[in-house]
């Protein structure tokens, strides 16, 4: 507190009531104090900045000061401001300093800083800077301050100060930069995180200026193109492309900057440092500043070299499969389930139906095939099925048709694949074979001797009518039965069976003729004179034995 506040108050009141000013004599008369005492009080007001003096000739006129006192000005500041004398006693402290210290101004003024609520700032480094400031050197530094669980950052300014009596002092200004520092640290952390992300992702990042020149290239360029980023910065993408691709790239960049690209994706072919081609898929955007001025481009590029090679392989494979399907002798067609129309016919189908694939495309089954075949193809059952049809009149062809449902990712049938095989010639051959078989069977049946065919597994494959009559069986009862178990008497089975095995192995030849009994269905034995012949396949392997026999008397 000011010790002269009671004495100064009347004088301040007079000066406030007389804004045009008063002389020492006027003031002394008004307050009833002698001139010397008034002069001393006026000097205090002048030094503290509360009063001003103007000289008019020999007269001195005093006014109430229009300036804001330094103490009031300090309180306007949000920074912590503390004024120390040469003994580091606190002479001034603004409201921000009192708030930070958590006390009143009276708790600070007149006390050494080391023994005041601001003792936390009594650090050896700060003491050194205060001593240097008392010598005339000012300092600006950043300070990290921890109070319990809170962390503060200050920009501390230590300035030399001179008091009215000429004695040296120090003004300490602490600017709270905690939010700024935390924001900078967060920005740095975010920048480091995104830099690490950009430098480690598999994609290549480019920044180009408005002229199309690289201003930034991520380190992935070394892996993808063989060039370090610094080898590319300052150049254009076209410097690393074949001429034809460079022209396409320039056109696309112009459309991108104009905001009229056909697509933000662009496939380009870059030249690796070692000369081989690298295919990139670039996703680009034009960059504009805050007032909408175009400033350049930003690209994220992905290496699609493997994908391009895979697509080419798939295309070649599809082309190969298409060639195979289109040229196989079987008729192949594909029907779309939703529209029930055909979308593909191979060459065999075109030749068989006598119409071009363009003419048949988009047609329904009823417009192309006989009624029964159209009904079969019109059924979209989700299962593989097969059926035989005859197409054409008189000398028409016989088709064996197989249809296979082709499903989409949801398991729903999307297409029906039809494969029609022309089996006309096979059917004729089969019919001829059946006719020949039936003719041969008739010859066997009218023969006057017993004829049997026994396979290599000793099972009866054929027995003619004479043999069935002798044995008392029908052919159906004999075919498939074991010859030795059904026909040979038990006492002879082991020996004759062993002989049969040697014949089937090719280790022996059957005698020209032999007499051996057979066992009838009724259990009687009949003596048969056998003539045996071995049947061999194309490789000479024995596959069966043909035996003809006639019954002989006792």
PDB file of C-alpha atoms in Angstrom, residues 70-204:
ATOM      1  CA  UNK A  70       2.408   1.450 -15.476  1.00  0.00           C
ATOM      2  CA  UNK A  71       0.785  -0.857 -12.900  1.00  0.00           C
ATOM      3  CA  UNK A  72      -2.533  -0.583 -14.702  1.00  0.00           C
ATOM      4  CA  UNK A  73      -0.875  -1.210 -18.058  1.00  0.00           C
ATOM      5  CA  UNK A  74       0.751  -4.354 -16.742  1.00  0.00           C
ATOM      6  CA  UNK A  75      -2.639  -5.650 -15.687  1.00  0.00           C
ATOM      7  CA  UNK A  76      -3.879  -5.301 -19.244  1.00  0.00           C
ATOM      8  CA  UNK A  77      -1.414  -7.979 -20.311  1.00  0.00           C
ATOM      9  CA  UNK A  78      -2.311 -11.680 -20.192  1.00  0.00           C
ATOM     10  CA  UNK A  79       1.400 -12.470 -19.829  1.00  0.00           C
ATOM     11  CA  UNK A  80       2.938 -12.899 -16.383  1.00  0.00           C
ATOM     12  CA  UNK A  81       4.936  -9.735 -15.661  1.00  0.00           C
ATOM     13  CA  UNK A  82       7.180  -9.342 -12.606  1.00  0.00           C
ATOM     14  CA  UNK A  83       9.554  -6.422 -11.900  1.00  0.00           C
ATOM     15  CA  UNK A  84      12.532  -7.133  -9.576  1.00  0.00           C
ATOM     16  CA  UNK A  85      15.042  -4.795  -8.002  1.00  0.00           C
ATOM     17  CA  UNK A  86      18.754  -5.518  -7.797  1.00  0.00           C
ATOM     18  CA  UNK A  87      18.131  -7.698  -4.704  1.00  0.00           C
ATOM     19  CA  UNK A  88      15.567  -9.754  -6.702  1.00  0.00           C
ATOM     20  CA  UNK A  89      12.764  -8.325  -4.556  1.00  0.00           C
ATOM     21  CA  UNK A  90       9.426  -8.162  -6.332  1.00  0.00           C
ATOM     22  CA  UNK A  91       8.539  -4.511  -6.947  1.00  0.00           C
ATOM     23  CA  UNK A  92       5.667  -5.009  -9.408  1.00  0.00           C
ATOM     24  CA  UNK A  93       3.509  -8.002 -10.275  1.00  0.00           C
ATOM     25  CA  UNK A  94       0.509  -7.884 -12.583  1.00  0.00           C
ATOM     26  CA  UNK A  95      -2.794  -9.673 -12.134  1.00  0.00           C
ATOM     27  CA  UNK A  96      -1.673 -12.610 -14.306  1.00  0.00           C
ATOM     28  CA  UNK A  97       1.334 -13.164 -11.997  1.00  0.00           C
ATOM     29  CA  UNK A  98      -0.895 -13.065  -8.910  1.00  0.00           C
ATOM     30  CA  UNK A  99      -3.341 -15.512 -10.501  1.00  0.00           C
ATOM     31  CA  UNK A 100      -0.577 -17.946 -11.441  1.00  0.00           C
ATOM     32  CA  UNK A 101       0.947 -17.682  -7.944  1.00  0.00           C
ATOM     33  CA  UNK A 102      -2.465 -18.252  -6.387  1.00  0.00           C
ATOM     34  CA  UNK A 103      -2.192 -15.295  -3.994  1.00  0.00           C
ATOM     35  CA  UNK A 104      -2.766 -11.557  -3.549  1.00  0.00           C
ATOM     36  CA  UNK A 105      -0.392  -8.874  -4.776  1.00  0.00           C
ATOM     37  CA  UNK A 106       0.499  -8.098  -1.127  1.00  0.00           C
ATOM     38  CA  UNK A 107       1.823 -11.679  -0.853  1.00  0.00           C
ATOM     39  CA  UNK A 108       4.346 -10.905  -3.609  1.00  0.00           C
ATOM     40  CA  UNK A 109       5.425  -7.261  -3.370  1.00  0.00           C
ATOM     41  CA  UNK A 110       8.582  -6.580  -1.393  1.00  0.00           C
ATOM     42  CA  UNK A 111       9.554 -10.254  -1.141  1.00  0.00           C
ATOM     43  CA  UNK A 112      12.523 -11.956  -2.719  1.00  0.00           C
ATOM     44  CA  UNK A 113      11.355 -14.159  -5.559  1.00  0.00           C
ATOM     45  CA  UNK A 114      12.977 -17.244  -3.977  1.00  0.00           C
ATOM     46  CA  UNK A 115      10.792 -16.755  -0.876  1.00  0.00           C
ATOM     47  CA  UNK A 116       7.585 -15.788  -2.641  1.00  0.00           C
ATOM     48  CA  UNK A 117       4.766 -17.872  -4.164  1.00  0.00           C
ATOM     49  CA  UNK A 118       6.745 -17.532  -7.434  1.00  0.00           C
ATOM     50  CA  UNK A 119       9.685 -19.450  -5.957  1.00  0.00           C
ATOM     51  CA  UNK A 120       9.151 -22.157  -8.594  1.00  0.00           C
ATOM     52  CA  UNK A 121      10.851 -19.822 -11.070  1.00  0.00           C
ATOM     53  CA  UNK A 122      13.913 -19.466  -8.848  1.00  0.00           C
ATOM     54  CA  UNK A 123      15.959 -21.728 -11.087  1.00  0.00           C
ATOM     55  CA  UNK A 124      19.781 -21.523 -11.380  1.00  0.00           C
ATOM     56  CA  UNK A 125      19.492 -20.721 -15.076  1.00  0.00           C
ATOM     57  CA  UNK A 126      16.967 -17.945 -14.393  1.00  0.00           C
ATOM     58  CA  UNK A 127      19.126 -16.570 -11.576  1.00  0.00           C
ATOM     59  CA  UNK A 128      22.077 -16.466 -13.981  1.00  0.00           C
ATOM     60  CA  UNK A 129      20.008 -14.664 -16.614  1.00  0.00           C
ATOM     61  CA  UNK A 130      18.738 -12.155 -13.997  1.00  0.00           C
ATOM     62  CA  UNK A 131      22.315 -11.398 -12.961  1.00  0.00           C
ATOM     63  CA  UNK A 132      23.271 -10.879 -16.611  1.00  0.00           C
ATOM     64  CA  UNK A 133      20.193  -8.662 -17.193  1.00  0.00           C
ATOM     65  CA  UNK A 134      21.232  -6.492 -14.219  1.00  0.00           C
ATOM     66  CA  UNK A 135      24.441  -6.008 -16.185  1.00  0.00           C
ATOM     67  CA  UNK A 136      22.505  -4.777 -19.197  1.00  0.00           C
ATOM     68  CA  UNK A 137      21.934  -7.967 -21.283  1.00  0.00           C
ATOM     69  CA  UNK A 138      18.412  -9.075 -22.220  1.00  0.00           C
ATOM     70  CA  UNK A 139      17.432 -12.692 -22.932  1.00  0.00           C
ATOM     71  CA  UNK A 140      14.549 -14.532 -24.602  1.00  0.00           C
ATOM     72  CA  UNK A 141      14.262 -18.275 -24.029  1.00  0.00           C
ATOM     73  CA  UNK A 142      11.649 -21.023 -23.809  1.00  0.00           C
ATOM     74  CA  UNK A 143      10.962 -22.667 -20.501  1.00  0.00           C
ATOM     75  CA  UNK A 144       9.170 -25.904 -19.591  1.00  0.00           C
ATOM     76  CA  UNK A 145       7.469 -25.772 -16.209  1.00  0.00           C
ATOM     77  CA  UNK A 146       5.804 -28.721 -14.420  1.00  0.00           C
ATOM     78  CA  UNK A 147       3.340 -28.087 -11.612  1.00  0.00           C
ATOM     79  CA  UNK A 148       1.883 -31.280 -10.140  1.00  0.00           C
ATOM     80  CA  UNK A 149       0.233 -32.994 -13.121  1.00  0.00           C
ATOM     81  CA  UNK A 150       0.199 -29.911 -15.367  1.00  0.00           C
ATOM     82  CA  UNK A 151       2.891 -29.014 -17.864  1.00  0.00           C
ATOM     83  CA  UNK A 152       3.347 -25.397 -18.973  1.00  0.00           C
ATOM     84  CA  UNK A 153       5.525 -23.887 -21.642  1.00  0.00           C
ATOM     85  CA  UNK A 154       6.620 -20.233 -21.362  1.00  0.00           C
ATOM     86  CA  UNK A 155       8.592 -17.879 -23.545  1.00  0.00           C
ATOM     87  CA  UNK A 156      10.542 -15.992 -20.900  1.00  0.00           C
ATOM     88  CA  UNK A 157      11.916 -12.519 -21.578  1.00  0.00           C
ATOM     89  CA  UNK A 158      14.367 -11.055 -19.021  1.00  0.00           C
ATOM     90  CA  UNK A 159      14.883  -7.342 -19.700  1.00  0.00           C
ATOM     91  CA  UNK A 160      17.158  -4.801 -17.971  1.00  0.00           C
ATOM     92  CA  UNK A 161      15.066  -2.120 -16.195  1.00  0.00           C
ATOM     93  CA  UNK A 162      15.955   1.233 -14.551  1.00  0.00           C
ATOM     94  CA  UNK A 163      13.829   2.666 -11.713  1.00  0.00           C
ATOM     95  CA  UNK A 164      13.062   6.369 -11.287  1.00  0.00           C
ATOM     96  CA  UNK A 165      15.885   6.742  -8.774  1.00  0.00           C
ATOM     97  CA  UNK A 166      18.330   5.317 -11.372  1.00  0.00           C
ATOM     98  CA  UNK A 167      18.815   1.991  -9.650  1.00  0.00           C
ATOM     99  CA  UNK A 168      18.932  -1.141 -11.873  1.00  0.00           C
ATOM    100  CA  UNK A 169      16.237  -3.744 -11.930  1.00  0.00           C
ATOM    101  CA  UNK A 170      14.880  -6.573 -14.064  1.00  0.00           C
ATOM    102  CA  UNK A 171      11.524  -7.077 -15.761  1.00  0.00           C
ATOM    103  CA  UNK A 172      10.532 -10.733 -16.306  1.00  0.00           C
ATOM    104  CA  UNK A 173       7.795 -11.405 -18.859  1.00  0.00           C
ATOM    105  CA  UNK A 174       6.450 -14.965 -19.070  1.00  0.00           C
ATOM    106  CA  UNK A 175       4.324 -15.592 -22.170  1.00  0.00           C
ATOM    107  CA  UNK A 176       2.250 -18.768 -21.816  1.00  0.00           C
ATOM    108  CA  UNK A 177       2.862 -20.715 -25.052  1.00  0.00           C
ATOM    109  CA  UNK A 178       1.546 -24.052 -23.734  1.00  0.00           C
ATOM    110  CA  UNK A 179      -1.276 -24.334 -26.283  1.00  0.00           C
ATOM    111  CA  UNK A 180       1.012 -23.289 -29.118  1.00  0.00           C
ATOM    112  CA  UNK A 181       3.717 -25.706 -27.996  1.00  0.00           C
ATOM    113  CA  UNK A 182       1.250 -28.568 -27.589  1.00  0.00           C
ATOM    114  CA  UNK A 183      -0.175 -27.784 -31.011  1.00  0.00           C
ATOM    115  CA  UNK A 184       3.342 -27.771 -32.478  1.00  0.00           C
ATOM    116  CA  UNK A 185       4.143 -31.083 -30.796  1.00  0.00           C
ATOM    117  CA  UNK A 186       0.845 -32.570 -32.004  1.00  0.00           C
ATOM    118  CA  UNK A 187       1.560 -31.239 -35.497  1.00  0.00           C
ATOM    119  CA  UNK A 188       5.072 -32.672 -35.399  1.00  0.00           C
ATOM    120  CA  UNK A 189       3.766 -36.018 -34.169  1.00  0.00           C
ATOM    121  CA  UNK A 190       1.097 -36.003 -36.856  1.00  0.00           C
ATOM    122  CA  UNK A 191       3.651 -35.002 -39.486  1.00  0.00           C
ATOM    123  CA  UNK A 192       6.006 -37.788 -38.382  1.00  0.00           C
ATOM    124  CA  UNK A 193       3.150 -40.287 -38.393  1.00  0.00           C
ATOM    125  CA  UNK A 194       2.000 -39.315 -41.885  1.00  0.00           C
ATOM    126  CA  UNK A 195       5.562 -39.131 -43.143  1.00  0.00           C
ATOM    127  CA  UNK A 196       6.164 -42.653 -41.840  1.00  0.00           C
ATOM    128  CA  UNK A 197       2.892 -43.740 -43.443  1.00  0.00           C
ATOM    129  CA  UNK A 198       3.787 -42.175 -46.799  1.00  0.00           C
ATOM    130  CA  UNK A 199       7.307 -43.582 -46.713  1.00  0.00           C
ATOM    131  CA  UNK A 200       6.230 -47.113 -45.817  1.00  0.00           C
ATOM    132  CA  UNK A 201       3.050 -47.743 -47.802  1.00  0.00           C
ATOM    133  CA  UNK A 202       3.333 -49.707 -51.013  1.00  0.00           C
ATOM    134  CA  UNK A 203       1.948 -46.806 -53.057  1.00  0.00           C
ATOM    135  CA  UNK A 204       4.069 -44.062 -54.593  1.00  0.00           C
TER     136      UNK A 204
END
